[in-house]
Short mmCIF file of C-alpha atoms in Angstrom, two decimals:
data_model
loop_
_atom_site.label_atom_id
_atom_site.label_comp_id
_atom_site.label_asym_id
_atom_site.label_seq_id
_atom_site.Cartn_x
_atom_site.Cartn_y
_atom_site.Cartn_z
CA UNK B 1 88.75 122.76 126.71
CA UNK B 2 86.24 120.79 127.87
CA UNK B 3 83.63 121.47 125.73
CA UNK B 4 86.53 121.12 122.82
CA UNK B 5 87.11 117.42 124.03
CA UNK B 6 82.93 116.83 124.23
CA UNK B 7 82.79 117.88 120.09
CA UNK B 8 85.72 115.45 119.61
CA UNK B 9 84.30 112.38 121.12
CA UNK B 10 80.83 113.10 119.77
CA UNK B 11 82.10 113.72 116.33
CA UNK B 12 84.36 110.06 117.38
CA UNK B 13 81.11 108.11 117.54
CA UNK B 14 80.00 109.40 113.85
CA UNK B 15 82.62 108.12 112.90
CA UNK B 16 82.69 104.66 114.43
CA UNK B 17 78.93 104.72 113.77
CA UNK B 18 80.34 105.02 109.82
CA UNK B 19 83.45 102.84 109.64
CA UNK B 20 80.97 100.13 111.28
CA UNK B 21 78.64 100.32 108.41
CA UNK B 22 80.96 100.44 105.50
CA UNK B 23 83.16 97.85 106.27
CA UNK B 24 80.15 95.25 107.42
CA UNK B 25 78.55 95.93 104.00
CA UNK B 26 81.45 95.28 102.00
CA UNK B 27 81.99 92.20 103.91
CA UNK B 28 78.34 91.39 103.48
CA UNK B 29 78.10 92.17 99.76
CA UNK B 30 81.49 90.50 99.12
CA UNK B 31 81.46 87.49 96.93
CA UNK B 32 82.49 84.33 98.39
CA UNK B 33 81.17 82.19 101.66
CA UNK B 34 83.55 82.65 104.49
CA UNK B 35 82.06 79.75 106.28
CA UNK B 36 82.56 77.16 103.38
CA UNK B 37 86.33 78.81 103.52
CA UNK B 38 86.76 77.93 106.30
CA UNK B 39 85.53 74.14 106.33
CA UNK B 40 87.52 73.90 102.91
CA UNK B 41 87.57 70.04 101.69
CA UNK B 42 85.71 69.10 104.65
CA UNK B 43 82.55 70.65 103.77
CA UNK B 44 79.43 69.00 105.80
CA UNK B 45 76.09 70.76 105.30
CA UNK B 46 74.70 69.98 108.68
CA UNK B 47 77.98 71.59 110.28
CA UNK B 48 78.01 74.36 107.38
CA UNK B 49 74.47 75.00 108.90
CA UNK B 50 75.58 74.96 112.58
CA UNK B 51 78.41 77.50 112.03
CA UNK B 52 75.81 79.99 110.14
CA UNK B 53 73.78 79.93 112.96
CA UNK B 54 76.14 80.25 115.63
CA UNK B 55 78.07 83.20 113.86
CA UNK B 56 74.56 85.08 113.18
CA UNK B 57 75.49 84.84 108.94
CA UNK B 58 71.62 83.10 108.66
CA UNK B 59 69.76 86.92 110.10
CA UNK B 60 68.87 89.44 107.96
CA UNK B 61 72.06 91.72 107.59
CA UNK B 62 70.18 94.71 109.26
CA UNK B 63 70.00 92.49 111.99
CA UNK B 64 73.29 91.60 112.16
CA UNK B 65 74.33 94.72 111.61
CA UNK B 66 72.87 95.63 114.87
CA UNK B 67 74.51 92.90 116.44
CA UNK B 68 77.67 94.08 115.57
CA UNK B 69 77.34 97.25 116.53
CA UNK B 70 76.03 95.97 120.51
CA UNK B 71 78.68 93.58 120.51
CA UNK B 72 81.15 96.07 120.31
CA UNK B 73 79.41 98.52 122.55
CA UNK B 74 80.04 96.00 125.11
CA UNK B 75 83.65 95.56 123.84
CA UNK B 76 82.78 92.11 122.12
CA UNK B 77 84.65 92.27 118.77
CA UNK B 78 83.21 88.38 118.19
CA UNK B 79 85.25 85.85 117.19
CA UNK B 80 87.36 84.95 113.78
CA UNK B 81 85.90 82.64 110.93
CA UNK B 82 89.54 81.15 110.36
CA UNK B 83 90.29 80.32 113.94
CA UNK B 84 86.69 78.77 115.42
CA UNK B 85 86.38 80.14 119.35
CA UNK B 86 89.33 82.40 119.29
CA UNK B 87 88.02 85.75 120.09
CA UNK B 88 89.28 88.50 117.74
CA UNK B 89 90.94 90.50 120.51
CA UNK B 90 93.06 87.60 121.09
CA UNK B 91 94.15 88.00 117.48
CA UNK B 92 94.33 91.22 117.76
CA UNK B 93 96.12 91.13 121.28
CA UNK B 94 99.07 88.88 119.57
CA UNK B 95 100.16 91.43 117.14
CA UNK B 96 99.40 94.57 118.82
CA UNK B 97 103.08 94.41 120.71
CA UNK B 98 104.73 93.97 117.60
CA UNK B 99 102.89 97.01 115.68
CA UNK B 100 103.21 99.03 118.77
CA UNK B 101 106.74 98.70 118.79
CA UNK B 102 107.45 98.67 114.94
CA UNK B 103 105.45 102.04 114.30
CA UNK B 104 107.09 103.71 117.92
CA UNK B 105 110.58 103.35 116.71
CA UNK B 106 109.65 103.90 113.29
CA UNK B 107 108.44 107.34 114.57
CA UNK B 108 111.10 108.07 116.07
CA UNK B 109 113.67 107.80 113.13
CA UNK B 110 111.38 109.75 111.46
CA UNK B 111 111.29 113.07 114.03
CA UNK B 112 114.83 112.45 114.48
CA UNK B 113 116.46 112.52 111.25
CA UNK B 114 113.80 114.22 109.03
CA UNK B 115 112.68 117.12 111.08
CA UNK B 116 116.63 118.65 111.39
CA UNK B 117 117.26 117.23 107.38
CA UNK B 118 114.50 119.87 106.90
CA UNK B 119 115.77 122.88 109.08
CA UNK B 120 119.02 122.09 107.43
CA UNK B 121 117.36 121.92 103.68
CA UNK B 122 115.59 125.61 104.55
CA UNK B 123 119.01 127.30 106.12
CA UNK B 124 120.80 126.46 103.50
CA UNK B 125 118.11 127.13 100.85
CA UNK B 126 119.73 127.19 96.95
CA UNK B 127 122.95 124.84 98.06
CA UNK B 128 123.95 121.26 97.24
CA UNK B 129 122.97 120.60 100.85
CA UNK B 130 119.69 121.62 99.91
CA UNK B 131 119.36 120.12 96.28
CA UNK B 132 120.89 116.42 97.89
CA UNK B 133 118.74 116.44 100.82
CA UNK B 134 115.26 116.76 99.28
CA UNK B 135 116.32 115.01 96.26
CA UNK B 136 116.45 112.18 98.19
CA UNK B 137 113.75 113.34 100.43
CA UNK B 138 111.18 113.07 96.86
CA UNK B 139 113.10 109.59 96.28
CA UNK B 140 111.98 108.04 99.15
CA UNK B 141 108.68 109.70 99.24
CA UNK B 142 107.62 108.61 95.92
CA UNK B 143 108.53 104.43 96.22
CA UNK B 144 106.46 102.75 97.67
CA UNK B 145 107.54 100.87 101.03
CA UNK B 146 107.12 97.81 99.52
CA UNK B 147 109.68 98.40 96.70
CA UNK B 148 111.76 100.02 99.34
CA UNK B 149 111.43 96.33 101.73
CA UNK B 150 112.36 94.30 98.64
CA UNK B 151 115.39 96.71 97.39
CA UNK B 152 116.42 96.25 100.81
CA UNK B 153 116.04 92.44 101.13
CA UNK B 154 117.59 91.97 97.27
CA UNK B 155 120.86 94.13 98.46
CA UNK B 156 121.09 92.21 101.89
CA UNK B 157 120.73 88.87 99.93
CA UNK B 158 123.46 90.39 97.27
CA UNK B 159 125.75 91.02 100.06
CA UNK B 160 125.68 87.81 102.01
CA UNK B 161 126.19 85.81 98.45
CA UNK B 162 129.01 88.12 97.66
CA UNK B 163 130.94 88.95 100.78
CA UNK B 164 129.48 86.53 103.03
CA UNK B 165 127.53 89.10 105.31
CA UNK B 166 125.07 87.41 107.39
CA UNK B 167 122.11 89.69 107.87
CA UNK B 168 118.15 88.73 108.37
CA UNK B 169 115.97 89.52 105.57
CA UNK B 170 112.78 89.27 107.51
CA UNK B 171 111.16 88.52 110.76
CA UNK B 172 111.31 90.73 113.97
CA UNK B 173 112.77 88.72 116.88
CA UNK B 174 111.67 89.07 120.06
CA UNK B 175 109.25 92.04 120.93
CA UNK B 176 110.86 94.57 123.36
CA UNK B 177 113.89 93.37 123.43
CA UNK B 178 117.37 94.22 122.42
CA UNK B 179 119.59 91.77 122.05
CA UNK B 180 122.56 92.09 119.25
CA UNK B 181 119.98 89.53 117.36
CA UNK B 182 117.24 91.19 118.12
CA UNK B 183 119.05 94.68 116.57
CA UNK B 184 119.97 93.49 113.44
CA UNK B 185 116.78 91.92 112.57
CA UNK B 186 114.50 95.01 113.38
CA UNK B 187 117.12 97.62 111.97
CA UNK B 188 115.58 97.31 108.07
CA UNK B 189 111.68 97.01 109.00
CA UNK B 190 112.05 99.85 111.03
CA UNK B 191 114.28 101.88 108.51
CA UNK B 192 111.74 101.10 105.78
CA UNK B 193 109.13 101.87 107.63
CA UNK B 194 110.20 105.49 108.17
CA UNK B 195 111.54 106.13 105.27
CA UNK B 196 107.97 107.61 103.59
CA UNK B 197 107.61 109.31 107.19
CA UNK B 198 110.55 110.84 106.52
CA UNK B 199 111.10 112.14 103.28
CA UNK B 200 106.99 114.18 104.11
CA UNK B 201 109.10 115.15 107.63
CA UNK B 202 111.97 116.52 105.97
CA UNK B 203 109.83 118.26 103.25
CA UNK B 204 107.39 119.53 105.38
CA UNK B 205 109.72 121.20 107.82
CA UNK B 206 111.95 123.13 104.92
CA UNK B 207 108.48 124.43 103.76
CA UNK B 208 107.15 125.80 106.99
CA UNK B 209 110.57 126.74 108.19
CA UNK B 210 111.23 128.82 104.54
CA UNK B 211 107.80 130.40 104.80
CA UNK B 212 108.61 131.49 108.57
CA UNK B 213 112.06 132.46 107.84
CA UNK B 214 110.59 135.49 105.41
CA UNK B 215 108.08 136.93 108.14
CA UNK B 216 108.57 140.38 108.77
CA UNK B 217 109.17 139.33 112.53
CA UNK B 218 112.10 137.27 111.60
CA UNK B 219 113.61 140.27 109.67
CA UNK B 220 113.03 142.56 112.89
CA UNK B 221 114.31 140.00 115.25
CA UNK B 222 117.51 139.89 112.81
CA UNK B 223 117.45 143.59 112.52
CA UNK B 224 117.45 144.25 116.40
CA UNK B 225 121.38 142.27 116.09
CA UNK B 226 119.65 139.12 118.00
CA UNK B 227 122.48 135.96 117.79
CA UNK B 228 121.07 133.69 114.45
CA UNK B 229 120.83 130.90 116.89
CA UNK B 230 118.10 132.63 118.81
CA UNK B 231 116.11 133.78 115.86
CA UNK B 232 115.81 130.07 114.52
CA UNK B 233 115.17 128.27 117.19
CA UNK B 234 113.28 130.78 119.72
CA UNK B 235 111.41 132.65 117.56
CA UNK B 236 111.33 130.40 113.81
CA UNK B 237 110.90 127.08 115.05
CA UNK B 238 107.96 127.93 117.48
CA UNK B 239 105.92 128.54 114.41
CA UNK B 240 107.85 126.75 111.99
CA UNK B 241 106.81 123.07 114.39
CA UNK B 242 102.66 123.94 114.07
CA UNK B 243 101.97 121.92 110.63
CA UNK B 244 104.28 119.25 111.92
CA UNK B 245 102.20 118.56 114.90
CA UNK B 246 99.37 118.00 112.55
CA UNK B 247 100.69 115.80 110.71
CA UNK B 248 102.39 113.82 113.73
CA UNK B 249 99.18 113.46 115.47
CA UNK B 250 97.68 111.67 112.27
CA UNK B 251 101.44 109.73 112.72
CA UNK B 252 100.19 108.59 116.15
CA UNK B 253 96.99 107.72 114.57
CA UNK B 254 98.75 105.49 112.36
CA UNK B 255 101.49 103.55 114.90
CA UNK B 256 99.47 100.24 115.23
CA UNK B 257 98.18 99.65 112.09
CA UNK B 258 99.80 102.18 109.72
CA UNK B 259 102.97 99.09 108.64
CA UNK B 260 100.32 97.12 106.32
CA UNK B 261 102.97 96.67 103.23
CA UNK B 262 106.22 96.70 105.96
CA UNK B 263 105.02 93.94 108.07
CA UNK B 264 103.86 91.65 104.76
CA UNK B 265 107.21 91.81 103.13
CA UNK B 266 109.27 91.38 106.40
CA UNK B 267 106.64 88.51 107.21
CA UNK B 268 106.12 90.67 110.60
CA UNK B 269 103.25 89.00 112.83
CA UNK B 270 101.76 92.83 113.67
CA UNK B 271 98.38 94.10 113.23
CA UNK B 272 99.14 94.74 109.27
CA UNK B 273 100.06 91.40 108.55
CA UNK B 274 96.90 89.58 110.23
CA UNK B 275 94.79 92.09 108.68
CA UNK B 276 96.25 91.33 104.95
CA UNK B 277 96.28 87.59 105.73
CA UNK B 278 92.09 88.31 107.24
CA UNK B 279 91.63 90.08 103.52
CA UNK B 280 93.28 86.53 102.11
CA UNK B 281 91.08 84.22 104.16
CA UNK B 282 87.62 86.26 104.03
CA UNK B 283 88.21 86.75 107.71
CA UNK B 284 85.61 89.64 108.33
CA UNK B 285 85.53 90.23 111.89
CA UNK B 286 89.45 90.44 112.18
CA UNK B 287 88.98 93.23 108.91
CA UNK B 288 86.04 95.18 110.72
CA UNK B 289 87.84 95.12 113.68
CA UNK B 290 91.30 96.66 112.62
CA UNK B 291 88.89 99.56 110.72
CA UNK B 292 87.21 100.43 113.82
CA UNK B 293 90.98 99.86 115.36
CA UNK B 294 92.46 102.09 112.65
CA UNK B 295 89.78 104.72 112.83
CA UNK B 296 89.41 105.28 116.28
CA UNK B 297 93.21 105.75 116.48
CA UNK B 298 93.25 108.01 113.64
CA UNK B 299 90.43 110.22 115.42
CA UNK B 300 91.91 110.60 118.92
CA UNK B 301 95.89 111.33 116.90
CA UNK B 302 94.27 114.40 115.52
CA UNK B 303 92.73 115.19 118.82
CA UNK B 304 96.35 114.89 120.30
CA UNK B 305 97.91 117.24 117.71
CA UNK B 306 95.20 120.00 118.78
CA UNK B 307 96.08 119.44 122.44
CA UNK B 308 99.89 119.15 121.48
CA UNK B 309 99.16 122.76 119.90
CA UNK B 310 98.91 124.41 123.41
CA UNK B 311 102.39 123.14 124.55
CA UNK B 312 103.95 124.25 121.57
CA UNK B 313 102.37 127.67 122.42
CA UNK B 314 100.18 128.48 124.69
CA UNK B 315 98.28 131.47 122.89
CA UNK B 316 96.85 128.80 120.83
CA UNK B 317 93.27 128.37 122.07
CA UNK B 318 91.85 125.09 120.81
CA UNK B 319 87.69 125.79 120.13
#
């Protein structure tokens, strides 16, 4: 195990080592000045010339590559172009609460709903239940969320204009808590946000669980006269669960900074939203900071699902 969890942190700092480098040299070689952005119509060229300096933008990009990269080896992410002297973990720090919550909850509708829609699908293989459940299953899979978001916010707007229902089309109220208010406003970001979640859930879980079902095992567990309840879900599901681990640790990966399009549309003030707005505003330390944010989480979610493997069943020897 512990030489398992060595290879996954070395390979983690490849990885960082890459993310670092492609997303400084696309902010590097991307047209624009993000200085003159930011002084706008009050353009000076001494001050122009005392911002360069002080943000490093006048070195030779090797060299402030290098600064970059020793900045945030002391956990220094430096500091926004848009907002002068606000550090971008302070930026960072304001929407992480929201994301956090947003993409926990958002989780959790999916596990809940989809993983059963697809044992149901798979035991009742051939029937309407089946053809209804991953019709809509491919529905909801194949719009995007933020179609979904504005279906949502056009049918909420078409009911309040027609039968007077008074329901928020955006925001997110206040962060970790639950007031009626609070409810109704984060009910539809959260439902959109699963939805893609899901529909792969769902679909995933009538594959593996159909492909389990027709093991030989299955058919000798059946054949011994063991109750159907105990052949699903003691001997099926153990198996049947392994490919959705994999694909819920990439889920975790995802929780903070995986509600880009959700967040935008339900003008959400998460991690996706300031990183869309950085993209606007030529903001490159808030973008190269949600990559490394993104990638790092992405790389230890995968490392979860391989641990997660070993509760699900202990055989399982992670190498």
């Amino acid at each position: 195990m512990a030489q398992f969890l060595i290879k996954r942190l070395i390979g983690l700092v490849f990885v960082l080592v890459g993310v670092t480098f492609i997303t400084f040299i696309i902010g590097y070689a991307a047209p624009g000045d993000p200085i003159q952005e930011m002084l706008g119509n009050h353009f000076n060229l001494a001050q122009y010339m005392r911002l360069k300096h002080s943000y490093g933008l006048d070195l030779p990009w090797y060299q402030q590559y290098f600064n970059y990269v020793f900045r945030l080896l002391r956990g220094d992410l430096g500091y926004s172009f848009q907002t002068v002297n606000r550090p971008v973990f302070a930026i960072l720090q304001d929407g992480l609460p929201t994301s956090l919550e947003l993409g926990l909850w958002g989780l959790l509708v999916q596990l809940i709903i989809g993983v059963p829609l697809g044992i149901l699908a798979a035991l009742k293989s051939g029937t309407w239940i089946d053809t209804l459940s991953m019709g809509l299953a491919i529905f909801l899979f194949a719009v995007p969320s933020f179609i979904l978001a504005s279906l949502f916010q056009v049918a909420i707007v078409y009911l309040h204009l027609s039968f007077g229902v008074d329901w928020p089309v955006s925001g997110w109220g206040n962060t970790w808590q639950y007031s009626p208010t609070d409810i109704q406003t984060k009910i539809g970001p959260i439902i959109i946000y699963a939805a893609i979640g899901l529909a792969y859930f769902a679909r995933l879980t009538r594959t593996s669980t159909l492909e389990i079902l027709r093991q030989d095992y299955i058919r000798t567990a059946r054949a011994k006269g063991l109750k159907e309840r105990i052949v699903i879900y003691r001997h099926a599901m153990r198996n049947a669960l392994i490919p959705i681990i994999t694909v819920l640790g990439v889920s975790l990966g995802f929780l903070v900074s995986g509600a880009f399009f959700t967040e935008n549309v339900f003008n959400i003030s998460g991690i996706g939203y300031i990183t869309i707005q950085s993209i606007y505003t030529r903001d490159y330390p808030v973008i190269q900071a949600t990559a490394v944010l993104l990638a790092t989480a992405v790389v230890l979610g995968n490392l979860a699902s391989d641990l997660l493997y070993t509760v699900v069943d202990p055989r399982i020897k992670v190498s």
